[in-house]
Amino acid sequence: MIPALEALERLREGNRRFVSNTRSLETLATRARRHEFVDGQEPMAVVLGCSDSRVPVEIVFDQGLGDLFVIRVAGNIVAPSLVGSVEFAALRFGTRLVVVLGHTRCGAVGATLQELTRPTGGASRNLSSIVDRIRPTVEELLATDLRRDPEALYRHAVRANVRASAEHLRHGSEVLEGLIRTDGLRVVGAEYALETGAVDFFDGVEESR
Ligand SMILES: [Zn+2]
């Protein structure tokens, strides 16, 4: 089992490689070691990311086969099946780091902002189920002065949405809560900047264990 903080450091290093446009030989070598993963896996981190095509998780962290247990959904929202996926990885593979990875200019967050400020009412029930998960967080921000600055509002909304998903994972599951309390599981929030390629781990990384 790879401890949460060690996994976090590996992700940080991998992202530094991505930003500087270098690749780890070890990452590339996992392709040749494909057969070793047939009978099992020990992913070092679970990443709940957005489906956005510009944020492919393994690429932005320069990781290979068997390294990451990735869950992607528009807006990196948390719904029961997504909590279940995180529980599955934590229990089955002993993965101890969970990362909620949002990104700048997230379309799902933008759509939620639009729905709240200039509603079109045209979204399907299925699409609304995503917007509805993001809505409470954005509504709180709309009650502040940020509503007068659309760009700042958008930036804050992306981060607030990451924080909300991370909080939901920390407290919306007895399984995960137990693992956090007694077993070294850590849930952190991060934002990928489309502009620079850098990932900023900004939530849940400060407090000591
Ligand atoms: Zn997105």
Coordinates of N, CA and C and ligand atoms in Angstrom, one line a residue:
M1 N 0.8 -1.2 0.0 CA 0.0 0.0 0.0 C 0.9 1.3 0.0
I2 N 0.5 2.2 -0.9 CA 1.3 3.4 -1.0 C 0.6 4.5 -0.1
P3 N 1.4 5.0 0.9 CA 0.7 6.0 1.8 C 0.3 7.3 1.0
A4 N -0.8 7.9 1.5 CA -1.4 9.0 0.8 C -0.4 10.1 0.4
L5 N 0.5 10.5 1.4 CA 1.4 11.6 1.1 C 2.4 11.3 0.1
E6 N 2.8 10.0 0.1 CA 3.8 9.6 -1.0 C 3.2 9.6 -2.3
A7 N 1.9 9.1 -2.4 CA 1.2 9.2 -3.7 C 1.0 10.6 -4.2
L8 N 0.7 11.5 -3.2 CA 0.6 12.9 -3.6 C 1.8 13.5 -4.1
E9 N 3.0 13.1 -3.5 CA 4.3 13.6 -4.0 C 4.5 13.1 -5.4
R10 N 4.2 11.8 -5.7 CA 4.4 11.3 -7.0 C 3.5 12.0 -8.1
L11 N 2.3 12.4 -7.7 CA 1.4 13.1 -8.6 C 2.0 14.5 -8.9
R12 N 2.5 15.1 -7.8 CA 3.1 16.4 -8.0 C 4.3 16.3 -9.0
E13 N 5.2 15.3 -8.8 CA 6.3 15.2 -9.6 C 5.9 14.9 -11.1
G14 N 4.9 14.0 -11.2 CA 4.4 13.7 -12.6 C 3.9 14.9 -13.3
N15 N 3.2 15.7 -12.5 CA 2.6 17.0 -13.2 C 3.7 17.9 -13.5
R16 N 4.8 18.0 -12.7 CA 5.9 18.8 -13.0 C 6.6 18.4 -14.4
R17 N 6.6 17.0 -14.5 CA 7.2 16.5 -15.8 C 6.3 16.9 -17.0
F18 N 5.0 16.8 -16.8 CA 4.0 17.1 -17.8 C 4.2 18.6 -18.2
V19 N 4.3 19.5 -17.2 CA 4.4 20.9 -17.5 C 5.7 21.2 -18.2
S20 N 6.8 20.5 -17.9 CA 8.1 20.8 -18.5 C 8.3 19.9 -19.8
N21 N 7.2 19.2 -20.1 CA 7.2 18.4 -21.4 C 8.2 17.3 -21.4
T22 N 8.5 16.7 -20.2 CA 9.3 15.5 -20.2 C 8.5 14.3 -19.8
R23 N 8.9 13.1 -20.1 CA 8.2 11.9 -19.7 C 9.1 11.0 -18.9
S24 N 8.5 10.3 -17.9 CA 9.2 9.4 -17.1 C 9.4 8.0 -17.9
L25 N 10.6 7.5 -17.9 CA 10.8 6.2 -18.5 C 10.0 5.1 -17.8
E26 N 9.9 5.3 -16.5 CA 9.1 4.3 -15.7 C 7.7 4.3 -16.2
T27 N 7.1 5.5 -16.4 CA 5.7 5.5 -16.9 C 5.6 4.8 -18.3
L28 N 6.5 5.1 -19.2 CA 6.4 4.5 -20.5 C 6.6 3.0 -20.4
A29 N 7.5 2.5 -19.4 CA 7.8 1.1 -19.3 C 6.5 0.3 -18.8
T30 N 5.6 1.0 -18.2 CA 4.4 0.2 -17.7 C 3.7 -0.4 -18.9
R31 N 3.8 0.2 -20.1 CA 3.2 -0.4 -21.3 C 3.7 -1.8 -21.6
A32 N 5.1 -1.9 -21.4 CA 5.7 -3.2 -21.7 C 5.4 -4.2 -20.6
R33 N 5.0 -3.7 -19.4 CA 4.7 -4.5 -18.3 C 3.2 -4.9 -18.1
R34 N 2.5 -4.7 -19.3 CA 1.1 -4.8 -19.2 C 0.6 -6.1 -18.6
H35 N 1.3 -7.2 -19.0 CA 0.9 -8.5 -18.5 C 1.0 -8.7 -17.0
E36 N 1.8 -7.8 -16.4 CA 1.9 -7.9 -14.9 C 0.6 -7.5 -14.2
F37 N -0.2 -6.7 -14.9 CA -1.4 -6.2 -14.3 C -2.6 -7.1 -14.5
V38 N -2.4 -8.2 -15.2 CA -3.6 -9.0 -15.5 C -4.3 -9.5 -14.3
D39 N -3.4 -9.9 -13.3 CA -4.0 -10.6 -12.1 C -4.2 -9.6 -11.0
G40 N -4.0 -8.4 -11.1 CA -4.2 -7.5 -10.0 C -3.7 -6.1 -10.3
Q41 N -4.1 -5.2 -9.4 CA -3.6 -3.8 -9.5 C -3.5 -3.2 -8.1
E42 N -2.6 -2.2 -8.0 CA -2.5 -1.5 -6.8 C -2.4 0.0 -7.1
P43 N -3.4 0.6 -7.6 CA -3.3 2.0 -8.0 C -3.0 2.9 -6.8
M44 N -2.1 3.9 -7.0 CA -1.6 4.7 -5.9 C -2.6 5.8 -5.5
A45 N -3.5 6.1 -6.4 CA -4.5 7.2 -6.2 C -5.8 7.0 -6.9
V46 N -6.9 7.4 -6.3 CA -8.1 7.5 -7.0 C -8.3 8.9 -7.5
V47 N -8.6 9.2 -8.7 CA -8.8 10.5 -9.1 C -10.2 10.7 -9.7
L48 N -11.0 11.6 -9.1 CA -12.3 11.9 -9.6 C -12.2 13.2 -10.4
G49 N -12.2 13.1 -11.7 CA -11.9 14.2 -12.5 C -13.1 14.5 -13.5
C50 N -13.0 15.6 -14.2 CA -14.0 16.0 -15.2 C -13.7 15.3 -16.5
S51 N -14.8 15.1 -17.2 CA -14.7 14.4 -18.5 C -14.1 15.2 -19.6
D52 N -13.8 16.5 -19.3 CA -13.3 17.4 -20.3 C -12.1 16.8 -21.1
S53 N -12.1 16.8 -22.4 CA -11.1 16.2 -23.2 C -9.7 16.8 -23.0
R54 N -9.7 18.0 -22.4 CA -8.4 18.7 -22.3 C -7.7 18.3 -21.0
V55 N -8.4 17.5 -20.1 CA -7.8 17.1 -18.8 C -7.7 15.6 -18.7
P56 N -7.0 14.9 -19.6 CA -6.8 13.5 -19.4 C -5.9 13.2 -18.3
V57 N -6.4 12.5 -17.3 CA -5.8 12.4 -16.0 C -4.4 11.8 -16.0
E58 N -4.3 10.6 -16.7 CA -3.0 9.9 -16.7 C -1.9 10.8 -17.4
I59 N -2.3 11.5 -18.4 CA -1.4 12.4 -19.2 C -0.9 13.6 -18.3
V60 N -1.8 14.3 -17.7 CA -1.4 15.5 -17.0 C -0.6 15.1 -15.7
F61 N -0.7 13.9 -15.2 CA 0.1 13.4 -14.1 C 1.3 12.5 -14.6
D62 N 1.4 12.4 -15.9 CA 2.5 11.5 -16.4 C 2.5 10.1 -15.7
Q63 N 1.4 9.4 -15.7 CA 1.4 8.1 -15.1 C 1.0 7.1 -16.1
G64 N 1.3 5.8 -15.8 CA 1.1 4.7 -16.7 C 0.0 3.7 -16.3
L65 N 0.1 2.6 -16.9 CA -0.9 1.5 -16.6 C -0.8 1.1 -15.2
G66 N -2.0 0.9 -14.5 CA -2.0 0.5 -13.2 C -1.7 1.5 -12.1
D67 N -1.4 2.7 -12.5 CA -1.1 3.8 -11.5 C -2.3 4.5 -10.9
L68 N -3.3 4.8 -11.7 CA -4.4 5.6 -11.2 C -5.7 4.9 -11.4
F69 N -6.6 5.0 -10.4 CA -8.0 4.5 -10.6 C -8.8 5.8 -10.9
V70 N -9.2 5.9 -12.1 CA -9.8 7.2 -12.6 C -11.3 7.1 -12.8
I71 N -12.0 8.1 -12.2 CA -13.4 8.2 -12.4 C -13.6 9.6 -13.0
R72 N -14.2 9.6 -14.2 CA -14.5 10.9 -14.8 C -16.0 11.1 -15.1
V73 N -16.4 12.3 -14.8 CA -17.8 12.7 -15.0 C -17.8 14.2 -15.1
A74 N -18.7 14.7 -16.0 CA -18.7 16.1 -16.3 C -18.9 16.9 -15.0
G75 N -18.0 17.9 -14.7 CA -18.1 18.7 -13.5 C -17.6 18.0 -12.3
N76 N -16.9 16.9 -12.4 CA -16.3 16.1 -11.3 C -17.3 16.2 -10.1
I77 N -18.6 15.9 -10.4 CA -19.6 15.9 -9.3 C -19.5 14.6 -8.5
V78 N -20.2 14.6 -7.4 CA -20.3 13.4 -6.5 C -21.7 12.9 -6.5
A79 N -22.0 11.8 -7.0 CA -23.3 11.1 -6.9 C -23.1 9.7 -6.3
P80 N -24.1 9.0 -5.9 CA -23.9 7.7 -5.2 C -23.0 6.7 -6.0
S81 N -23.2 6.6 -7.3 CA -22.3 5.6 -8.0 C -20.8 6.0 -8.0
L82 N -20.6 7.3 -7.9 CA -19.2 7.8 -7.9 C -18.6 7.6 -6.5
V83 N -19.4 7.8 -5.5 CA -18.9 7.5 -4.1 C -18.6 6.0 -4.0
G84 N -19.5 5.2 -4.6 CA -19.3 3.7 -4.6 C -18.0 3.3 -5.3
S85 N -17.7 4.0 -6.4 CA -16.4 3.7 -7.1 C -15.2 4.0 -6.3
V86 N -15.3 5.1 -5.5 CA -14.2 5.5 -4.6 C -14.0 4.5 -3.5
E87 N -15.2 4.1 -2.9 CA -15.2 3.1 -1.8 C -14.6 1.8 -2.4
F88 N -15.0 1.4 -3.6 CA -14.5 0.1 -4.2 C -13.0 0.1 -4.2
A89 N -12.4 1.2 -4.8 CA -10.9 1.2 -4.9 C -10.2 1.3 -3.6
A90 N -10.8 2.0 -2.6 CA -10.2 2.1 -1.3 C -10.2 0.8 -0.6
L91 N -11.3 0.1 -0.7 CA -11.5 -1.2 0.0 C -10.7 -2.3 -0.7
R92 N -10.9 -2.4 -2.0 CA -10.4 -3.5 -2.8 C -8.9 -3.5 -3.0
F93 N -8.4 -2.2 -3.3 CA -7.0 -2.1 -3.7 C -6.1 -1.4 -2.6
G94 N -6.8 -1.0 -1.5 CA -6.0 -0.3 -0.5 C -5.5 1.1 -0.9
T95 N -6.1 1.7 -1.9 CA -5.7 3.0 -2.3 C -6.0 4.0 -1.2
R96 N -5.0 4.9 -0.9 CA -5.2 5.7 0.3 C -5.2 7.2 -0.1
L97 N -5.0 7.6 -1.3 CA -5.2 9.0 -1.7 C -6.3 9.1 -2.7
V98 N -7.2 10.0 -2.4 CA -8.3 10.4 -3.3 C -8.2 11.8 -3.7
V99 N -8.1 12.1 -5.0 CA -8.0 13.4 -5.5 C -9.3 13.8 -6.3
V100 N -9.9 15.0 -5.9 CA -10.9 15.5 -6.8 C -10.2 16.6 -7.6
L101 N -10.3 16.3 -9.0 CA -9.5 17.2 -9.9 C -10.5 18.0 -10.8
G102 N -10.6 19.3 -10.4 CA -11.4 20.2 -11.3 C -10.4 20.9 -12.2
H103 N -11.0 21.8 -13.0 CA -10.1 22.5 -13.9 C -10.7 23.9 -14.3
T104 N -9.8 24.8 -14.6 CA -10.3 26.2 -15.0 C -11.2 26.1 -16.2
R105 N -12.1 27.0 -16.3 CA -13.1 27.1 -17.4 C -13.9 25.8 -17.6
C106 N -14.3 25.2 -16.5 CA -15.0 23.9 -16.6 C -16.4 24.2 -17.2
G107 N -16.8 23.5 -18.3 CA -18.0 23.7 -18.9 C -19.2 23.4 -18.1
A108 N -19.1 22.4 -17.2 CA -20.3 22.0 -16.4 C -20.6 23.1 -15.4
V109 N -19.5 23.7 -14.8 CA -19.6 24.8 -13.9 C -20.2 26.0 -14.6
G110 N -19.7 26.3 -15.8 CA -20.2 27.4 -16.6 C -21.6 27.3 -16.9
A111 N -22.0 26.0 -17.3 CA -23.5 25.8 -17.6 C -24.3 26.0 -16.4
T112 N -23.8 25.7 -15.2 CA -24.6 25.9 -14.0 C -24.7 27.4 -13.7
L113 N -23.6 28.1 -13.9 CA -23.7 29.6 -13.7 C -24.7 30.2 -14.7
Q114 N -24.7 29.7 -15.9 CA -25.6 30.2 -16.9 C -27.0 29.9 -16.5
E115 N -27.3 28.7 -16.1 CA -28.6 28.3 -15.7 C -29.2 29.2 -14.6
L116 N -28.3 29.6 -13.7 CA -28.7 30.4 -12.5 C -28.8 31.9 -12.9
T117 N -28.1 32.4 -13.8 CA -28.1 33.8 -14.1 C -28.9 34.1 -15.4
R118 N -28.9 33.2 -16.4 CA -29.7 33.5 -17.6 C -30.3 32.1 -18.0
P119 N -31.3 31.7 -17.2 CA -31.9 30.4 -17.4 C -32.5 30.2 -18.8
T120 N -32.2 29.1 -19.5 CA -32.8 28.8 -20.8 C -33.9 27.7 -20.6
G121 N -33.7 26.9 -19.5 CA -34.7 25.9 -19.2 C -34.7 24.7 -20.2
G122 N -33.7 24.7 -21.1 CA -33.7 23.7 -22.1 C -33.0 22.4 -21.8
A123 N -32.4 22.3 -20.6 CA -31.6 21.1 -20.3 C -32.5 19.9 -20.1
S124 N -32.0 18.7 -20.5 CA -32.7 17.5 -20.3 C -32.6 17.1 -18.8
R125 N -33.5 16.2 -18.4 CA -33.5 15.8 -17.0 C -32.1 15.2 -16.6
N126 N -31.5 14.5 -17.5 CA -30.2 13.9 -17.3 C -29.1 14.9 -17.1
L127 N -29.1 15.9 -18.0 CA -28.2 17.0 -17.9 C -28.4 17.8 -16.6
S128 N -29.7 18.0 -16.3 CA -30.0 18.8 -15.1 C -29.5 18.1 -13.8
S129 N -29.4 16.7 -13.9 CA -28.9 16.0 -12.7 C -27.5 16.4 -12.4
I130 N -26.7 16.8 -13.4 CA -25.4 17.3 -13.2 C -25.4 18.7 -12.6
V131 N -26.1 19.6 -13.3 CA -26.2 21.0 -12.9 C -26.7 21.1 -11.5
D132 N -27.7 20.2 -11.1 CA -28.3 20.3 -9.8 C -27.3 20.0 -8.7
R133 N -26.3 19.2 -9.0 CA -25.3 18.8 -8.0 C -24.3 20.0 -7.8
I134 N -24.1 20.8 -8.8 CA -23.2 22.0 -8.7 C -23.9 23.2 -8.2
R135 N -25.2 23.3 -8.4 CA -26.0 24.5 -8.1 C -25.9 25.0 -6.7
P136 N -26.0 24.2 -5.6 CA -26.0 24.8 -4.3 C -24.7 25.6 -4.0
T137 N -23.6 25.1 -4.5 CA -22.3 25.7 -4.3 C -22.2 27.1 -5.0
V138 N -22.7 27.1 -6.3 CA -22.7 28.3 -7.1 C -23.7 29.3 -6.5
E139 N -24.8 28.8 -6.0 CA -25.8 29.7 -5.4 C -25.2 30.5 -4.3
E140 N -24.4 29.8 -3.5 CA -23.8 30.5 -2.3 C -22.9 31.7 -2.8
L141 N -22.2 31.4 -3.9 CA -21.3 32.5 -4.4 C -22.1 33.6 -5.0
L142 N -23.2 33.3 -5.6 CA -24.0 34.3 -6.3 C -24.6 35.3 -5.2
A143 N -24.6 34.8 -4.0 CA -25.2 35.7 -2.9 C -24.1 36.7 -2.4
T144 N -22.9 36.6 -2.9 CA -21.8 37.5 -2.5 C -21.5 38.6 -3.6
D145 N -20.6 39.4 -3.3 CA -20.2 40.5 -4.3 C -19.6 39.9 -5.6
L146 N -19.2 38.7 -5.6 CA -18.6 38.0 -6.8 C -19.6 38.1 -7.9
R147 N -20.9 38.2 -7.7 CA -21.9 38.2 -8.8 C -21.7 39.3 -9.7
R148 N -21.0 40.4 -9.3 CA -20.7 41.5 -10.1 C -19.5 41.4 -11.0
D149 N -18.7 40.3 -10.8 CA -17.5 40.1 -11.6 C -17.6 38.6 -12.2
P150 N -18.1 38.5 -13.4 CA -18.4 37.1 -13.9 C -17.1 36.3 -14.0
E151 N -16.0 36.9 -14.4 CA -14.7 36.1 -14.5 C -14.3 35.5 -13.1
A152 N -14.3 36.4 -12.1 CA -13.9 36.0 -10.8 C -14.9 35.0 -10.2
L153 N -16.1 35.2 -10.5 CA -17.2 34.3 -10.1 C -16.9 32.9 -10.7
Y154 N -16.6 32.8 -11.9 CA -16.3 31.6 -12.6 C -15.1 30.9 -12.0
R155 N -14.1 31.6 -11.7 CA -12.9 31.1 -11.1 C -13.2 30.5 -9.7
H156 N -13.9 31.3 -8.9 CA -14.2 30.8 -7.6 C -15.2 29.6 -7.6
A157 N -16.1 29.6 -8.6 CA -17.1 28.6 -8.7 C -16.4 27.2 -8.9
V158 N -15.4 27.2 -9.8 CA -14.7 26.0 -10.1 C -14.1 25.4 -8.8
R159 N -13.4 26.3 -8.1 CA -12.7 25.8 -6.9 C -13.7 25.4 -5.8
A160 N -14.8 26.2 -5.7 CA -15.8 25.8 -4.7 C -16.4 24.5 -5.0
N161 N -16.6 24.2 -6.3 CA -17.2 22.9 -6.7 C -16.3 21.8 -6.4
V162 N -15.0 22.0 -6.5 CA -14.0 20.9 -6.1 C -14.1 20.7 -4.6
R163 N -14.1 21.8 -3.9 CA -14.1 21.7 -2.4 C -15.4 20.9 -2.0
A164 N -16.5 21.3 -2.6 CA -17.8 20.6 -2.3 C -17.8 19.1 -2.6
S165 N -17.2 18.7 -3.7 CA -17.1 17.3 -4.0 C -16.2 16.6 -3.0
A166 N -15.0 17.2 -2.7 CA -14.1 16.6 -1.7 C -14.8 16.5 -0.3
E167 N -15.5 17.5 0.1 CA -16.2 17.4 1.4 C -17.3 16.3 1.3
H168 N -17.9 16.2 0.2 CA -19.0 15.2 0.1 C -18.3 13.8 0.2
L169 N -17.2 13.6 -0.4 CA -16.5 12.3 -0.3 C -16.1 12.0 1.2
R170 N -15.6 13.1 1.8 CA -15.1 12.9 3.2 C -16.2 12.6 4.2
H171 N -17.4 13.1 3.9 CA -18.5 13.0 4.9 C -19.8 12.3 4.4
G172 N -19.8 12.0 3.1 CA -21.0 11.4 2.6 C -20.9 9.8 2.5
S173 N -19.9 9.2 3.2 CA -19.8 7.8 3.1 C -19.2 7.3 4.4
E174 N -19.9 6.4 5.1 CA -19.4 5.9 6.3 C -18.1 5.1 6.1
V175 N -18.0 4.4 5.0 CA -16.8 3.6 4.6 C -15.6 4.6 4.6
L176 N -15.7 5.6 3.8 CA -14.6 6.5 3.6 C -14.3 7.3 4.9
E177 N -15.3 7.7 5.6 CA -15.1 8.4 6.9 C -14.3 7.5 7.8
G178 N -14.6 6.2 7.9 CA -13.9 5.3 8.7 C -12.5 5.1 8.3
L179 N -12.2 5.0 7.0 CA -10.9 4.9 6.5 C -10.0 6.1 6.7
I180 N -10.7 7.3 6.7 CA -10.0 8.5 7.0 C -9.6 8.6 8.4
R181 N -10.5 8.2 9.3 CA -10.3 8.2 10.7 C -9.2 7.3 11.2
T182 N -9.2 6.1 10.7 CA -8.3 5.1 11.3 C -7.3 4.5 10.3
D183 N -7.4 4.8 9.0 CA -6.6 4.1 8.1 C -5.8 4.9 7.1
G184 N -5.6 6.2 7.4 CA -4.7 7.0 6.6 C -5.3 7.4 5.2
L185 N -6.6 7.2 5.0 CA -7.1 7.7 3.7 C -7.2 9.2 3.7
R186 N -6.9 9.8 2.6 CA -6.9 11.3 2.5 C -7.6 11.7 1.2
V187 N -8.5 12.7 1.4 CA -9.2 13.2 0.2 C -8.7 14.7 0.0
V188 N -8.2 14.9 -1.2 CA -7.7 16.3 -1.4 C -8.3 16.8 -2.7
G189 N -8.4 18.2 -2.8 CA -9.0 18.8 -3.9 C -7.9 19.6 -4.7
A190 N -8.0 19.5 -6.0 CA -7.0 20.1 -6.9 C -7.6 20.8 -8.1
E191 N -6.9 21.7 -8.7 CA -7.4 22.4 -9.9 C -6.3 22.3 -11.0
Y192 N -6.7 21.9 -12.2 CA -5.8 21.9 -13.3 C -6.0 23.1 -14.1
A193 N -4.9 23.9 -14.4 CA -5.0 25.1 -15.2 C -4.8 24.8 -16.6
L194 N -5.9 25.0 -17.4 CA -5.8 24.7 -18.9 C -4.7 25.6 -19.5
E195 N -4.5 26.8 -18.8 CA -3.6 27.8 -19.4 C -2.1 27.4 -19.3
T196 N -1.8 26.6 -18.2 CA -0.3 26.3 -17.9 C -0.1 24.8 -17.8
G197 N -1.1 24.0 -17.6 CA -0.9 22.6 -17.5 C -0.6 22.2 -16.0
A198 N -0.5 23.2 -15.2 CA -0.1 22.9 -13.8 C -1.3 22.5 -12.9
V199 N -1.1 21.6 -12.0 CA -2.2 21.2 -11.1 C -1.8 21.8 -9.7
D200 N -2.8 22.5 -9.1 CA -2.6 23.1 -7.8 C -3.5 22.3 -6.8
F201 N -2.8 21.7 -5.9 CA -3.5 21.0 -4.8 C -3.8 22.0 -3.7
F202 N -5.1 22.4 -3.7 CA -5.4 23.6 -2.8 C -6.3 23.2 -1.7
D203 N -6.8 22.0 -1.6 CA -7.8 21.6 -0.6 C -7.4 20.3 0.1
G204 N -7.4 20.4 1.5 CA -7.1 19.2 2.2 C -5.7 18.7 2.3
V205 N -4.7 19.6 1.9 CA -3.3 19.2 1.9 C -2.6 19.9 3.1
E206 N -3.2 20.8 3.8 CA -2.5 21.6 4.8 C -2.4 20.9 6.1
E207 N -3.6 20.4 6.6 CA -3.6 19.9 8.0 C -2.7 18.7 8.2
S208 N -2.1 18.6 9.3 CA -1.2 17.5 9.6 C -2.0 16.2 10.0
R209 N -1.4 15.1 9.8 CA -2.1 13.9 10.1 C -1.9 13.3 11.5
Ligands
ZN1 ZN -15.1 20.3 -16.7

